[in-house]
Structure formats: C-alpha cells, structure tokens
Amino acid sequence: MGYMLAKDEEISLVIPEWHEDEEDYFEIILNETLDSVGYIKYYYFVDPVTGNISYRIYEEYRGKNYAKKALKLLARNIFKLDDEDLYISILPNNIASINTAIGAGATFYQEVEIPKSYIISEHGKYKYANMYIIKNTKEKEGNIK
C-alpha cells in the first residue's frame, strides 16, 4: 500500500509505493473501505505563486470535508518534521477550497499575481490568487520559552 504518514478515525494519508518526486504525494484513503478519495501534496519549497501545499478531492467524494481533514492531519504531522509554514494558493472564485483552508486553520496571507506561464492561470484567464497560510507553531530553533 505504501508509507502511511498519519491517520485519524476516518482517513489515512499514504505515500504510494510508485511515488518519487520533489514533493510528498499523499493519497487520501478512507479507512473503512480503503477507497482513494483524492490527494494532498507537500512541496519541499515554497513557490511564491502556488505555495507548498495543493490538494484535490475526486468529484464523487466532495462535500464530506475530506480535504479539510487531510489538510489538518498533514499540518499536524509535517510540523513535527519541518519548520516551514504551509502556504496554499487559491483562486478567489474557488469558495469550497477557501472554506477548506480556513476550516483547517489557514488565514489570508497575501494576494499573488499569476504569470501566464503557470498552469493555474489557465493561459492568462486568472491574473491573481489568494495565498493562505497555516502557521507552524512548533518552536523554531533558537526560540526557547
């Protein structure tokens, strides 16, 4: 099945055995049925336009808060391993994704311009996106209370 990063009562985040890339790709798996309902990616760098997190829930599984649950689960576990904050770039008309990010603890960070070369611009159709952030509250090195 692959490497399991984390699980809760409903879903698991699993890196498939076939995956090798410059990001961590996690399938979002339902614990009860082992169905894959979507994926969430964590990139090892923060792109100034797209951030370092992306996610997608397959259409037939939408509306059940799987993305929000996966984002919370990922944040909780990535923050144990990495000091980076999580940045999510969302088109302003994607209300469902905005609600997902906010529901997982993200706050508005800044507006970003989307160059035409980025796939999310859809050949210049979208000129800007809103960047949201989930702050890593783990104490940084040198920050001793």
Short mmCIF file of C-alpha atoms in Angstrom, two decimals:
data_model
loop_
_atom_site.label_atom_id
_atom_site.label_comp_id
_atom_site.label_asym_id
_atom_site.label_seq_id
_atom_site.Cartn_x
_atom_site.Cartn_y
_atom_site.Cartn_z
CA MET A 1 0.00 0.00 0.00
CA GLY A 2 2.87 2.42 0.64
CA TYR A 3 4.09 4.50 3.58
CA MET A 4 1.40 5.84 5.92
CA LEU A 5 2.21 9.29 7.31
CA ALA A 6 -0.82 9.61 9.54
CA LYS A 7 -4.39 8.57 10.13
CA ASP A 8 -7.40 9.59 12.14
CA GLU A 9 -10.72 7.86 12.74
CA GLU A 10 -11.86 8.37 9.12
CA ILE A 11 -8.92 8.87 6.73
CA SER A 12 -5.26 7.99 6.24
CA LEU A 13 -2.55 9.85 4.34
CA VAL A 14 -0.48 7.32 2.39
CA ILE A 15 2.50 7.82 0.08
CA PRO A 16 2.02 5.28 -2.73
CA GLU A 17 4.93 2.91 -3.42
CA TRP A 18 5.20 4.22 -7.00
CA HIS A 19 5.74 7.83 -5.97
CA GLU A 20 9.10 9.58 -6.40
CA ASP A 21 9.32 13.32 -6.91
CA GLU A 22 10.23 16.64 -5.33
CA GLU A 23 7.13 16.65 -3.19
CA ASP A 24 5.38 14.30 -0.84
CA TYR A 25 2.27 13.00 -2.57
CA PHE A 26 -0.29 11.51 -0.20
CA GLU A 27 -3.35 9.62 -1.28
CA ILE A 28 -6.30 10.34 0.99
CA ILE A 29 -7.65 6.90 1.84
CA LEU A 30 -10.89 6.07 3.62
CA ASN A 31 -10.02 3.75 6.49
CA GLU A 32 -13.24 1.76 6.29
CA THR A 33 -13.26 0.96 2.54
CA LEU A 34 -9.63 1.73 1.51
CA ASP A 35 -11.02 3.89 -1.31
CA SER A 36 -8.78 6.73 -2.51
CA VAL A 37 -10.88 9.92 -2.34
CA GLY A 38 -8.20 12.35 -3.51
CA TYR A 39 -4.68 13.51 -2.76
CA ILE A 40 -2.71 16.19 -0.97
CA LYS A 41 0.82 17.29 -1.87
CA TYR A 42 3.51 18.88 0.27
CA TYR A 43 6.36 20.52 -1.66
CA TYR A 44 9.81 20.91 -0.08
CA PHE A 45 10.00 24.51 -1.27
CA VAL A 46 7.59 27.44 -1.16
CA ASP A 47 6.71 28.68 -4.63
CA PRO A 48 5.88 32.41 -4.42
CA VAL A 49 2.75 31.89 -6.55
CA THR A 50 1.45 28.43 -5.66
CA GLY A 51 2.82 27.93 -2.13
CA ASN A 52 3.86 24.50 -0.85
CA ILE A 53 0.52 22.65 -0.49
CA SER A 54 -2.02 21.51 -3.05
CA TYR A 55 -4.96 19.14 -2.75
CA ARG A 56 -7.78 17.64 -4.74
CA ILE A 57 -10.80 15.56 -3.82
CA TYR A 58 -12.31 13.45 -6.58
CA GLU A 59 -15.72 14.73 -7.62
CA GLU A 60 -17.79 11.82 -6.29
CA TYR A 61 -16.30 12.32 -2.78
CA ARG A 62 -16.66 16.09 -2.48
CA GLY A 63 -18.77 17.73 0.21
CA LYS A 64 -17.67 15.42 3.02
CA ASN A 65 -14.80 17.57 4.41
CA TYR A 66 -12.10 15.08 3.39
CA ALA A 67 -9.78 17.85 2.16
CA LYS A 68 -10.12 19.79 5.41
CA LYS A 69 -9.44 16.66 7.45
CA ALA A 70 -6.45 15.77 5.25
CA LEU A 71 -5.03 19.30 5.49
CA LYS A 72 -5.30 19.30 9.30
CA LEU A 73 -3.76 15.84 9.50
CA LEU A 74 -0.93 16.78 7.14
CA ALA A 75 -0.18 20.02 9.01
CA ARG A 76 -0.09 18.28 12.39
CA ASN A 77 2.37 15.70 11.10
CA ILE A 78 4.52 17.82 8.74
CA PHE A 79 5.06 20.31 11.55
CA LYS A 80 6.71 17.53 13.55
CA LEU A 81 9.23 17.08 10.73
CA ASP A 82 9.69 20.52 9.18
CA ASP A 83 9.81 24.12 10.41
CA GLU A 84 8.18 25.56 7.28
CA ASP A 85 4.77 27.23 7.39
CA LEU A 86 2.18 25.88 4.95
CA TYR A 87 1.13 28.11 2.06
CA ILE A 88 -1.89 27.41 -0.12
CA SER A 89 -2.68 29.46 -3.22
CA ILE A 90 -6.37 29.52 -4.11
CA LEU A 91 -8.22 31.20 -6.95
CA PRO A 92 -10.65 33.75 -5.47
CA ASN A 93 -13.68 32.10 -7.11
CA ASN A 94 -12.93 28.69 -5.52
CA ILE A 95 -15.13 29.19 -2.45
CA ALA A 96 -15.07 25.50 -1.48
CA SER A 97 -11.27 25.46 -1.34
CA ILE A 98 -11.15 28.74 0.57
CA ASN A 99 -13.58 27.30 3.13
CA THR A 100 -11.48 24.12 3.31
CA ALA A 101 -8.29 26.06 4.02
CA ILE A 102 -9.91 28.35 6.59
CA GLY A 103 -11.63 25.36 8.23
CA ALA A 104 -8.21 23.71 8.58
CA GLY A 105 -6.80 26.78 10.36
CA ALA A 106 -5.44 28.83 7.45
CA THR A 107 -5.66 32.62 7.35
CA PHE A 108 -5.35 35.02 4.43
CA TYR A 109 -1.70 35.88 3.82
CA GLN A 110 -1.50 37.91 0.61
CA GLU A 111 -2.69 38.31 -2.95
CA VAL A 112 -0.29 36.93 -5.57
CA GLU A 113 -0.07 37.65 -9.28
CA ILE A 114 -0.16 34.58 -11.52
CA PRO A 115 2.20 34.67 -14.50
CA LYS A 116 0.72 33.25 -17.72
CA SER A 117 3.38 30.52 -17.62
CA TYR A 118 1.72 28.94 -14.54
CA ILE A 119 -0.85 26.25 -15.27
CA ILE A 120 -3.27 27.75 -12.72
CA SER A 121 -3.50 30.91 -14.83
CA GLU A 122 -5.30 28.86 -17.49
CA HIS A 123 -3.46 30.74 -20.26
CA GLY A 124 -3.98 34.15 -18.66
CA LYS A 125 -7.63 33.68 -17.64
CA TYR A 126 -6.71 34.11 -13.96
CA LYS A 127 -4.46 37.06 -13.09
CA TYR A 128 -4.21 36.62 -9.33
CA ALA A 129 -4.82 34.19 -6.49
CA ASN A 130 -5.10 34.49 -2.74
CA MET A 131 -2.36 32.92 -0.66
CA TYR A 132 -3.40 31.42 2.67
CA ILE A 133 -1.06 30.34 5.44
CA ILE A 134 -1.15 27.77 8.21
CA LYS A 135 1.47 28.89 10.70
CA ASN A 136 3.79 26.30 12.14
CA THR A 137 3.50 26.83 15.86
CA LYS A 138 6.33 24.41 16.63
CA GLU A 139 9.11 26.30 18.33
CA LYS A 140 11.84 27.25 15.86
CA GLU A 141 15.49 26.61 16.67
CA GLY A 142 16.77 29.34 18.94
CA ASN A 143 13.23 30.17 20.11
CA ILE A 144 13.30 28.84 23.64
CA LYS A 145 10.49 29.72 26.02
#
